[in-house]
Short mmCIF file of C-alpha atoms in Angstrom, two decimals:
data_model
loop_
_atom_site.label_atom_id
_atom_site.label_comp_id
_atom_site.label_asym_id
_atom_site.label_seq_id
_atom_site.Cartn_x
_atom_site.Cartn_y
_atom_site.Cartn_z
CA UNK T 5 72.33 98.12 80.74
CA UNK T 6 75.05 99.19 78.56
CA UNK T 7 76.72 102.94 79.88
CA UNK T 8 76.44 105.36 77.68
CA UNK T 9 79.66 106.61 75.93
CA UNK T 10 80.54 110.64 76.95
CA UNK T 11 83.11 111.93 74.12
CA UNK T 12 85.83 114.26 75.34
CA UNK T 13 87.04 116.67 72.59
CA UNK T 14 90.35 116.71 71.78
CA UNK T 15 93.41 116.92 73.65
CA UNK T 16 91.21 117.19 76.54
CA UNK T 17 92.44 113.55 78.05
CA UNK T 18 96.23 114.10 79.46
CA UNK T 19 94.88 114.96 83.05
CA UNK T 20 92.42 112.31 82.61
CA UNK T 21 95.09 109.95 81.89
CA UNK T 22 97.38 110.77 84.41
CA UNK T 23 94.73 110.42 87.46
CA UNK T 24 92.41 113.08 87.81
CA UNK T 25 88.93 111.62 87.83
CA UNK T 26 87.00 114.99 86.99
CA UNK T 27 85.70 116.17 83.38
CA UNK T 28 84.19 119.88 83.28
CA UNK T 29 81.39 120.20 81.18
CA UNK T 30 83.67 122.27 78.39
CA UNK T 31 85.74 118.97 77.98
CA UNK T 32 82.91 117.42 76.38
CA UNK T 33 82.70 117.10 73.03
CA UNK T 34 78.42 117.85 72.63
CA UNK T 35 78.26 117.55 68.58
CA UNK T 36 79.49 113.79 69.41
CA UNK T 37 78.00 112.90 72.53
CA UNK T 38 75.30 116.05 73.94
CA UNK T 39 75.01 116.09 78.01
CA UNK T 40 71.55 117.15 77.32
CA UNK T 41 70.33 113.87 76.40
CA UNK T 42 72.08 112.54 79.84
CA UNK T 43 69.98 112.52 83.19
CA UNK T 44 71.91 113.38 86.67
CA UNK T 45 73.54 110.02 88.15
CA UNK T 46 73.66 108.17 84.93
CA UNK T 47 76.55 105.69 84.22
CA UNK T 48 78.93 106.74 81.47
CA UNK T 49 81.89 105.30 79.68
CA UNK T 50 84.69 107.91 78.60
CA UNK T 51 86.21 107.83 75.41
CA UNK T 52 88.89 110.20 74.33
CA UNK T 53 88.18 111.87 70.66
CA UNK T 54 90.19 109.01 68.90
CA UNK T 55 87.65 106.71 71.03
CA UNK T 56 90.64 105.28 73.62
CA UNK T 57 88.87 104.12 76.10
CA UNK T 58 89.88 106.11 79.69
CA UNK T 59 87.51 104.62 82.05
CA UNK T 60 83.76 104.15 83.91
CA UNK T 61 82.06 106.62 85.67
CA UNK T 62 79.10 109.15 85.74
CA UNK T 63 77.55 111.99 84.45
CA UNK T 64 75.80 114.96 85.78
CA UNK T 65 74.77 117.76 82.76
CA UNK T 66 73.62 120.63 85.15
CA UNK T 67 77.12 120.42 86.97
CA UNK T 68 80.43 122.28 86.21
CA UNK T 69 81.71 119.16 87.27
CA UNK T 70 79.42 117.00 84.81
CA UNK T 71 81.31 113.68 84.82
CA UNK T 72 83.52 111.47 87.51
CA UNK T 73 85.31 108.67 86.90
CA UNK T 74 85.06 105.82 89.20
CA UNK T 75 86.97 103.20 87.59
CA UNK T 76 89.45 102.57 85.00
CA UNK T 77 89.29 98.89 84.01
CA UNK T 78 86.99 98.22 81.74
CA UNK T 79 85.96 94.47 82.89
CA UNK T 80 84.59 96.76 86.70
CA UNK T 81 81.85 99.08 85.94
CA UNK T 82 79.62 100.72 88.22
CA UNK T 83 78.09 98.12 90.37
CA UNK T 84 77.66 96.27 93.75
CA UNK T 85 80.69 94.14 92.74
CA UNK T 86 82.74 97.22 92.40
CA UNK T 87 81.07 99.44 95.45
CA UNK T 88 82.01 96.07 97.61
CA UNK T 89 85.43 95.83 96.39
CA UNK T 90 86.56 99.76 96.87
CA UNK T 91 84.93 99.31 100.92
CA UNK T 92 87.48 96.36 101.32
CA UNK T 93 90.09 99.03 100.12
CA UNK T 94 89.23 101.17 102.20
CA UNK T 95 88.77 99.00 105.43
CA UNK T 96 92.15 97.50 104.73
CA UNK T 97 93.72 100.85 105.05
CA UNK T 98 91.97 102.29 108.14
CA UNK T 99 92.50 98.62 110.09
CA UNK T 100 96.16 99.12 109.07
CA UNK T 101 96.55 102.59 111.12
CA UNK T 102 93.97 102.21 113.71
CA UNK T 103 93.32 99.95 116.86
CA UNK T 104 90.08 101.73 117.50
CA UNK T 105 87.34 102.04 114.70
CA UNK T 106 86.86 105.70 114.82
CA UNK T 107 88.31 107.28 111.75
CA UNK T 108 86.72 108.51 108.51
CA UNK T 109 86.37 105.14 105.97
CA UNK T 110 85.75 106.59 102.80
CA UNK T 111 87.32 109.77 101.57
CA UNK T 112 85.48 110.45 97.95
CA UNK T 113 88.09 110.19 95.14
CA UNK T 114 91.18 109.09 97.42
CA UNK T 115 89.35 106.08 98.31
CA UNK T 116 88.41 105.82 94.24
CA UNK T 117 84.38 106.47 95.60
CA UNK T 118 84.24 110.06 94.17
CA UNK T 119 80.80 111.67 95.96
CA UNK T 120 80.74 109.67 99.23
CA UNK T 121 81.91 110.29 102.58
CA UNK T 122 81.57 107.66 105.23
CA UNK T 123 83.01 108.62 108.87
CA UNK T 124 82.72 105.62 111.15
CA UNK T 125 81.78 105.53 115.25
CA UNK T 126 82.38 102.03 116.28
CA UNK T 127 79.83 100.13 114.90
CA UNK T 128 77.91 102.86 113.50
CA UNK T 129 78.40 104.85 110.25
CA UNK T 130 77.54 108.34 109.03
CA UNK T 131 77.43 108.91 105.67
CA UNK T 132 77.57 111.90 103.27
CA UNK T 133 76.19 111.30 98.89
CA UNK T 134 77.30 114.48 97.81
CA UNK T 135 76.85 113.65 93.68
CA UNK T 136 74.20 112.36 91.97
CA UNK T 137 76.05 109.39 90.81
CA UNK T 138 76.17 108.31 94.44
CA UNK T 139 73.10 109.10 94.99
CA UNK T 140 71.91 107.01 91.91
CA UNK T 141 73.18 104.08 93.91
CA UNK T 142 72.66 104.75 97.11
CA UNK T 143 70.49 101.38 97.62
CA UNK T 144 73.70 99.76 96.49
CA UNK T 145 75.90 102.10 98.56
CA UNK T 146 73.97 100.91 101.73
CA UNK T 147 73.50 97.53 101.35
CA UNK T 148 77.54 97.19 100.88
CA UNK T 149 78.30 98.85 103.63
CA UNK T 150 76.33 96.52 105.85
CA UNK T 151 78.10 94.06 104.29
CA UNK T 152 80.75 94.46 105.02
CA UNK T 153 80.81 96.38 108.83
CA UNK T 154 77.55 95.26 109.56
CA UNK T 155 76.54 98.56 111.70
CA UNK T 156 74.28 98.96 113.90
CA UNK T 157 73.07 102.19 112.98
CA UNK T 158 73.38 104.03 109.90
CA UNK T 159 72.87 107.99 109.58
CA UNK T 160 72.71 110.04 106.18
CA UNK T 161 74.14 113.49 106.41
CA UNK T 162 72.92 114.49 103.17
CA UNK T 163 72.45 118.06 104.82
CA UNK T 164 75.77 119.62 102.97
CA UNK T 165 75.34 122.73 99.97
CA UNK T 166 77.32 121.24 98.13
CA UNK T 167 74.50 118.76 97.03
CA UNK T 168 72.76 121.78 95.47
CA UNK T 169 75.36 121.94 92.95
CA UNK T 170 74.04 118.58 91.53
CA UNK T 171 70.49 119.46 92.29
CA UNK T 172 69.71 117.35 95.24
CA UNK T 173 68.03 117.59 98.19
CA UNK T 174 69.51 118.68 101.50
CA UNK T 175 68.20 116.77 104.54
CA UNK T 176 69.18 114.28 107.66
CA UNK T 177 67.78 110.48 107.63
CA UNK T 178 68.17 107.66 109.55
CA UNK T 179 68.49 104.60 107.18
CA UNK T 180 69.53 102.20 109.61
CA UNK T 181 68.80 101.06 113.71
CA UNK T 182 66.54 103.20 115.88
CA UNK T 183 68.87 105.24 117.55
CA UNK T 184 68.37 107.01 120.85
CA UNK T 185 71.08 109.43 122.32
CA UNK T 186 74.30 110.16 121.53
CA UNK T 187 76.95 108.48 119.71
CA UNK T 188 80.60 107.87 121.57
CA UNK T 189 83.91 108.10 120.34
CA UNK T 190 87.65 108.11 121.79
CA UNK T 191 90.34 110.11 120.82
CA UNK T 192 93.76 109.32 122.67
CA UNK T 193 92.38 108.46 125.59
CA UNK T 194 89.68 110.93 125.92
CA UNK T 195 85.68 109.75 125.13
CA UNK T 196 83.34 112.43 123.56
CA UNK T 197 79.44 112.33 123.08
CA UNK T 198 78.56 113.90 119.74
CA UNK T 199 75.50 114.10 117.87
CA UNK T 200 75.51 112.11 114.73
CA UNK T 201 72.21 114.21 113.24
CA UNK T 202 73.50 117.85 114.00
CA UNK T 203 76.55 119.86 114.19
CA UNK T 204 79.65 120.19 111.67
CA UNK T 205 80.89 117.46 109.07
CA UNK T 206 79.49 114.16 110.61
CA UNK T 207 79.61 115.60 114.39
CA UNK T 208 83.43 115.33 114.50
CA UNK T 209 86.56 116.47 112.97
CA UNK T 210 88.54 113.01 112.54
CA UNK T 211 91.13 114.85 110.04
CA UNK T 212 92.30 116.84 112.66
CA UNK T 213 93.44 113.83 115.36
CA UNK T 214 96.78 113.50 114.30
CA UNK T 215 97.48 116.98 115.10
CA UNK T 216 95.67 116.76 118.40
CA UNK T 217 98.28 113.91 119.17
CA UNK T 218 100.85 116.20 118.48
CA UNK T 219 100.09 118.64 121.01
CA UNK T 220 101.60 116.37 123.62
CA UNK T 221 105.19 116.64 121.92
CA UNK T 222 105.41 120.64 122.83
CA UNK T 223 103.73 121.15 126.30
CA UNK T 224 100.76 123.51 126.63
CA UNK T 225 101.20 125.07 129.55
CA UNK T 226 98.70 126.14 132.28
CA UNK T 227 96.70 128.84 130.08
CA UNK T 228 94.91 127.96 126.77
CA UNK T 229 92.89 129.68 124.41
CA UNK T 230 90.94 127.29 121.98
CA UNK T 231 89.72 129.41 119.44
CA UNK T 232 86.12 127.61 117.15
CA UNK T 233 86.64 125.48 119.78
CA UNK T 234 83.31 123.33 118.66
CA UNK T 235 82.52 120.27 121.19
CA UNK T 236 86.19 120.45 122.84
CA UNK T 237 88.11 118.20 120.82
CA UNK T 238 91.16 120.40 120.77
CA UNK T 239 90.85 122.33 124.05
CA UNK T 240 89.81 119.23 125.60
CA UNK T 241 93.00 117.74 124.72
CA UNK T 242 95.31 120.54 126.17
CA UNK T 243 93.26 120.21 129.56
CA UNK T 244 94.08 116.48 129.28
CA UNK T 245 97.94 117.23 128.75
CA UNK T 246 97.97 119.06 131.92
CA UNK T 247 96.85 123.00 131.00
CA UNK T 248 94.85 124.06 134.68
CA UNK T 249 92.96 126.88 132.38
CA UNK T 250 91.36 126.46 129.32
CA UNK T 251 88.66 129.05 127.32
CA UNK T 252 87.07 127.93 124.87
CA UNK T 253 85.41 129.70 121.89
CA UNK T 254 82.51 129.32 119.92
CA UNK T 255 79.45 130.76 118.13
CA UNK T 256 77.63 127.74 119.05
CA UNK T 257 75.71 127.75 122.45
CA UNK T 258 74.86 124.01 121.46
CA UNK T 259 78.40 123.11 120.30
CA UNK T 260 79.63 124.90 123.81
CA UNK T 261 77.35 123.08 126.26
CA UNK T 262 78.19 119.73 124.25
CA UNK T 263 81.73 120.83 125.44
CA UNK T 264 80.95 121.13 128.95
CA UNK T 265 79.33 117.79 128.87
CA UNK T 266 82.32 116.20 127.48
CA UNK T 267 84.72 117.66 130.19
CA UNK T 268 82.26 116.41 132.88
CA UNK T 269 82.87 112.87 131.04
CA UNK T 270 86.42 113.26 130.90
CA UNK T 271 86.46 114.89 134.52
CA UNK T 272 88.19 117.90 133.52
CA UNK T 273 84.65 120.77 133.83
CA UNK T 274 87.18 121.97 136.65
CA UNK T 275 89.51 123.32 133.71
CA UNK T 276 87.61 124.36 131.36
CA UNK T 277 85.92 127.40 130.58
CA UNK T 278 83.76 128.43 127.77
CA UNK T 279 82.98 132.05 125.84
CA UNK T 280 80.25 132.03 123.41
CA UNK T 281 80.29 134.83 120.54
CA UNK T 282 82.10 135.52 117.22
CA UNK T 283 85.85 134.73 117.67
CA UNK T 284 87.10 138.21 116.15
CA UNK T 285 85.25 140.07 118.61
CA UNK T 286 85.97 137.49 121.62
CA UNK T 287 89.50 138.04 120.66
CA UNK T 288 89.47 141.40 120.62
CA UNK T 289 88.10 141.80 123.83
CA UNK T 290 90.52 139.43 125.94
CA UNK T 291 93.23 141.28 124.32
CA UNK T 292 91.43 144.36 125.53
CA UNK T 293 91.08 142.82 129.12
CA UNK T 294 95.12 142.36 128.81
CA UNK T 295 94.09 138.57 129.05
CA UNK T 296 97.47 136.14 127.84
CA UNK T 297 98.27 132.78 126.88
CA UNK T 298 100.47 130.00 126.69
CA UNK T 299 98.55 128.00 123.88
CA UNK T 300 96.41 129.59 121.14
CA UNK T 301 94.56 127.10 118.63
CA UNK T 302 93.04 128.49 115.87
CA UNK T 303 90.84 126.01 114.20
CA UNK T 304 88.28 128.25 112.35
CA UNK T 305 85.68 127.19 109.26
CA UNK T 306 86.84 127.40 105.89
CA UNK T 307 86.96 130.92 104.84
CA UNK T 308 87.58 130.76 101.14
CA UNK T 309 85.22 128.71 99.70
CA UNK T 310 85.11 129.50 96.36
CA UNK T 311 87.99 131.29 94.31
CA UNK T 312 85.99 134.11 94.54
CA UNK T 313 86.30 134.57 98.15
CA UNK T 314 90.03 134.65 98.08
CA UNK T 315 90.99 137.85 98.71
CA UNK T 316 88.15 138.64 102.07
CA UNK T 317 89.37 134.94 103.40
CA UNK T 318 93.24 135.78 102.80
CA UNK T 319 92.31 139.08 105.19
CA UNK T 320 89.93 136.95 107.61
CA UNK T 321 92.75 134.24 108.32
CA UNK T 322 95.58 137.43 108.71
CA UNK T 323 93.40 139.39 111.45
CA UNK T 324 92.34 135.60 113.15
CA UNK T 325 96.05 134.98 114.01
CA UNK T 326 97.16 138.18 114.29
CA UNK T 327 94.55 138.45 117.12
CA UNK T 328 96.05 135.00 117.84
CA UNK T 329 99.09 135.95 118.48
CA UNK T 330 98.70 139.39 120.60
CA UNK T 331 97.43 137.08 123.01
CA UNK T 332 100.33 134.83 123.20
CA UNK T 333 102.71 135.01 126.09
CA UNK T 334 106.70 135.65 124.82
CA UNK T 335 107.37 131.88 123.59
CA UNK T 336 104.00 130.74 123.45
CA UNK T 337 102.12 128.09 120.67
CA UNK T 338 100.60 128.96 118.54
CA UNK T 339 98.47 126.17 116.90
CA UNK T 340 96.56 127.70 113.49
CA UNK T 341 94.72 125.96 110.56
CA UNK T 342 93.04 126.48 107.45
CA UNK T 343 91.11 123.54 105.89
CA UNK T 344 90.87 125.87 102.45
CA UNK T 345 91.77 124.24 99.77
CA UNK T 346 92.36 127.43 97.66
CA UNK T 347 94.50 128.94 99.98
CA UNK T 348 98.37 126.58 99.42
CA UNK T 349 100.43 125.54 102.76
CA UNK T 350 102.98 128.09 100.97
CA UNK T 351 100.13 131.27 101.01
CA UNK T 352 99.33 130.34 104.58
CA UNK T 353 102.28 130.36 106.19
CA UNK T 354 103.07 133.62 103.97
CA UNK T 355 99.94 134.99 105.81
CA UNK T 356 100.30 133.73 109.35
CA UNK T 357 104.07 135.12 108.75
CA UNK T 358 102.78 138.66 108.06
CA UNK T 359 100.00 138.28 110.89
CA UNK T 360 103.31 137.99 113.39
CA UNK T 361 104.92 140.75 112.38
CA UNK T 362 101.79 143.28 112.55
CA UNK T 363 101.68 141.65 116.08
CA UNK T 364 105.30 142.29 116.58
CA UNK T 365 106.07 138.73 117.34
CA UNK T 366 109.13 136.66 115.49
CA UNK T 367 107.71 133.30 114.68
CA UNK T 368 109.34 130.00 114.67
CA UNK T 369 107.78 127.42 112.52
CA UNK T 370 108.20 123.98 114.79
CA UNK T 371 106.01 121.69 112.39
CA UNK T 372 104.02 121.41 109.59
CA UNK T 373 101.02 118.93 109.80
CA UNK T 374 97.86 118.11 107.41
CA UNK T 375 94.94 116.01 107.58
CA UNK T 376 95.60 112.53 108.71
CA UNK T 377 96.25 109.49 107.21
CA UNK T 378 92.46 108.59 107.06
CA UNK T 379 92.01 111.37 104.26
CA UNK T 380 94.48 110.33 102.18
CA UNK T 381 95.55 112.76 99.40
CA UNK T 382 95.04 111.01 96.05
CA UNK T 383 98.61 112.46 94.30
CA UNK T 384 96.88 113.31 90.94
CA UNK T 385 93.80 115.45 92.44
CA UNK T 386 95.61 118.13 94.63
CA UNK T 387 92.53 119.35 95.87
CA UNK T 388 92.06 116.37 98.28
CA UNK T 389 94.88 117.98 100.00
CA UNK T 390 92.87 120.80 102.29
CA UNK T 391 94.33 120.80 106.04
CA UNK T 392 97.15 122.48 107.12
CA UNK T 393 97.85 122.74 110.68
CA UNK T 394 101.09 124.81 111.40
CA UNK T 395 102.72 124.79 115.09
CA UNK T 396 104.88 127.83 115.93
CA UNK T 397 106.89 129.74 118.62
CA UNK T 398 105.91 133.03 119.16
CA UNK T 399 108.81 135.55 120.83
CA UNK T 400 109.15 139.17 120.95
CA UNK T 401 110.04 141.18 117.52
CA UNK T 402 113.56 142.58 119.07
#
């Protein structure tokens, strides 16, 4: 079947052209081509005004977001061929930086799949269709990933809001093998059990691993506060690199006694201790208690998620590491993140800047790191570029 051709008005190509894959619905010119003859998922072909062709992709008219393009030579549209060929892409990259197959193998638009997440656990694969192009091919999606990993097990985690955007349904479904128990994964050196049906993202945070790693370059110390700690992945680590004391925060009680399971399997439960309750007012109390620190990470949820929230997030990620850092011992890490996307690597270290001097601490910025090499940025579409992960010295104001 012949795509249908989606019209941009003019002008309305130049970021088009130079990479971006994502048309807003007021780039459309309707008197030529109207979205509301177009039904969610449906392949499109985009044409600038003049008709130059710019490339494949697919439409969505009840989304802001109401086309993606997917590829831009013409001879590839949408099809098994094509869903095949981007999952050898993407294989050859993750088999270039990885001797052990636990990573995240598609990343949407970097890895030219806009809509689909795949995070892979050995030889099983969960998998995120956040569009309802993807979701129009799911069958094909499926059938090319067992292709070409041939998993064992395959788990949709179709359970994100941002599917509501394109008016689909939330839920969690096992396509794939008749699980039973946990899946396992190893991070340098360390195994942890997560579950693949529940918890955050897929279960784990593989963006984050390269900035684990890097804890080992600065020394923890014996007493460390890991702050949204989730199933121990970070405080886990610093227990691993030698720390004797490690608290761990969380909301979660199921996220915290995942963590204690992990330690047992790593044989570090002696080391590790766990606090369950909102992190501002956990924080607030062991500063009250005159508790201190050699190592604070701060790995927190996104707290702008929309423009809108900008100016309450800005605040929330201040009064996180400013609480951060009044627990710090003179010289301490500090380890902080923010996977927002609307907040810049400039306008956080601006704010974790200003959080140290309302905590009367001089910082010293030791390294900058984002999201690893397994979410690569795609250079034209800055907001693949989320993580930042800043490591700094904290030392008395004078």
């Amino acid at each position: 079947m012949h795509a249908q051709p989606l019209i941009l008005r003019k002008d309305q190509e130049r970021r088009l052209l130079a990479g971006h894959c994502w048309i807003y619905s007021n780039e459309i010119d309707t008197q030529a081509t109207p979205l509301k003859t177009l039904t969610p998922g449906q392949p499109v072909e985009i044409l600038s005004r003049s008709e130059r062709w710019i490339g494949h992709g697919y439409a969505n008219p009840h989304s802001l977001i109401c086309a993606r393009i997917v590829s831009r030579e013409r001879s590839h549209p949408l099809s098994p061929a094509l869903w095949l060929a981007r999952l050898h892409e993407a294989l050859a990259l993750r088999e270039r930086l990885y001797t052990s197959p636990f990573y995240r193998l598609v990343f949407g638009e970097s890895d030219g799949l806009p809509g689909l997440i795949v995070d892979r656990y050995g030889d099983r694969l969960a998998v995120q269709i956040t569009t309802a192009g993807m979701e129009r091919a799911r069958a094909e999606i499926l059938a090319a990933l067992e292709q070409v990993l041939r998993p064992t097990e395959i788990v949709l985690r179709n359970d994100t809001s941002v599917r509501e955007l394109e008016g689909l349904d939330q839920g969690v479904e096992r396509v794939l093998g008749d699980p039973s128990g946990d899946w396992v994964l190893t991070e340098q050196g360390l195994e942890f059990a997560i579950d693949p049906t529940q918890g955050q993202k897929t279960g784990w945070f593989f963006d984050q691993a390269e900035n684990r790693a890097r804890l080992a370059r600065y020394g923890v110390g014996e007493r460390v506060l890991d702050v949204c700690s989730y199933v121990g992945a970070w405080g886990l680590r610093a227990a691993a690199l030698g720390a004797s004391d490690v608290t761990c925060v969380d909301t979660s009680a199921d996220a915290l006694e995942r963590l204690q399971a992990n330690a047992e399997r790593n044989a570090l439960s002696a080391r590790m201790h766990t606090l369950q309750g909102d992190a501002f007012e956990v924080l607030r109390e062991l500063r009250d208690q005159g508790r201190r620190f050699d190592t604070v990470l701060l790995d927190p949820p996104a707290f702008i998620k929309r423009r809108k929230d900008e100016k309450d997030g800005t605040a929330a990620y201040q009064r996180l590491n400013r609480l951060g850092l009044e627990l710090l011992e003179p010289g301490g890490l500090l380890v902080t993140s923010s996977c927002s996307f609307h907040m810049g690597r400039d306008g956080f270290q601006r704010v974790v800047q200003q959080a140290g001097q309302r905590a009367g601490r001089r910082l010293q910025l030791l390294e900058t790191g984002r999201q690893g090499p397994d979410h690569p940025v795609h250079p034209a579409i800055q907001e693949t570029a989320y993580l930042k992960t800043l490591f700094l010295r904290a030392l008395p104001a004078y």
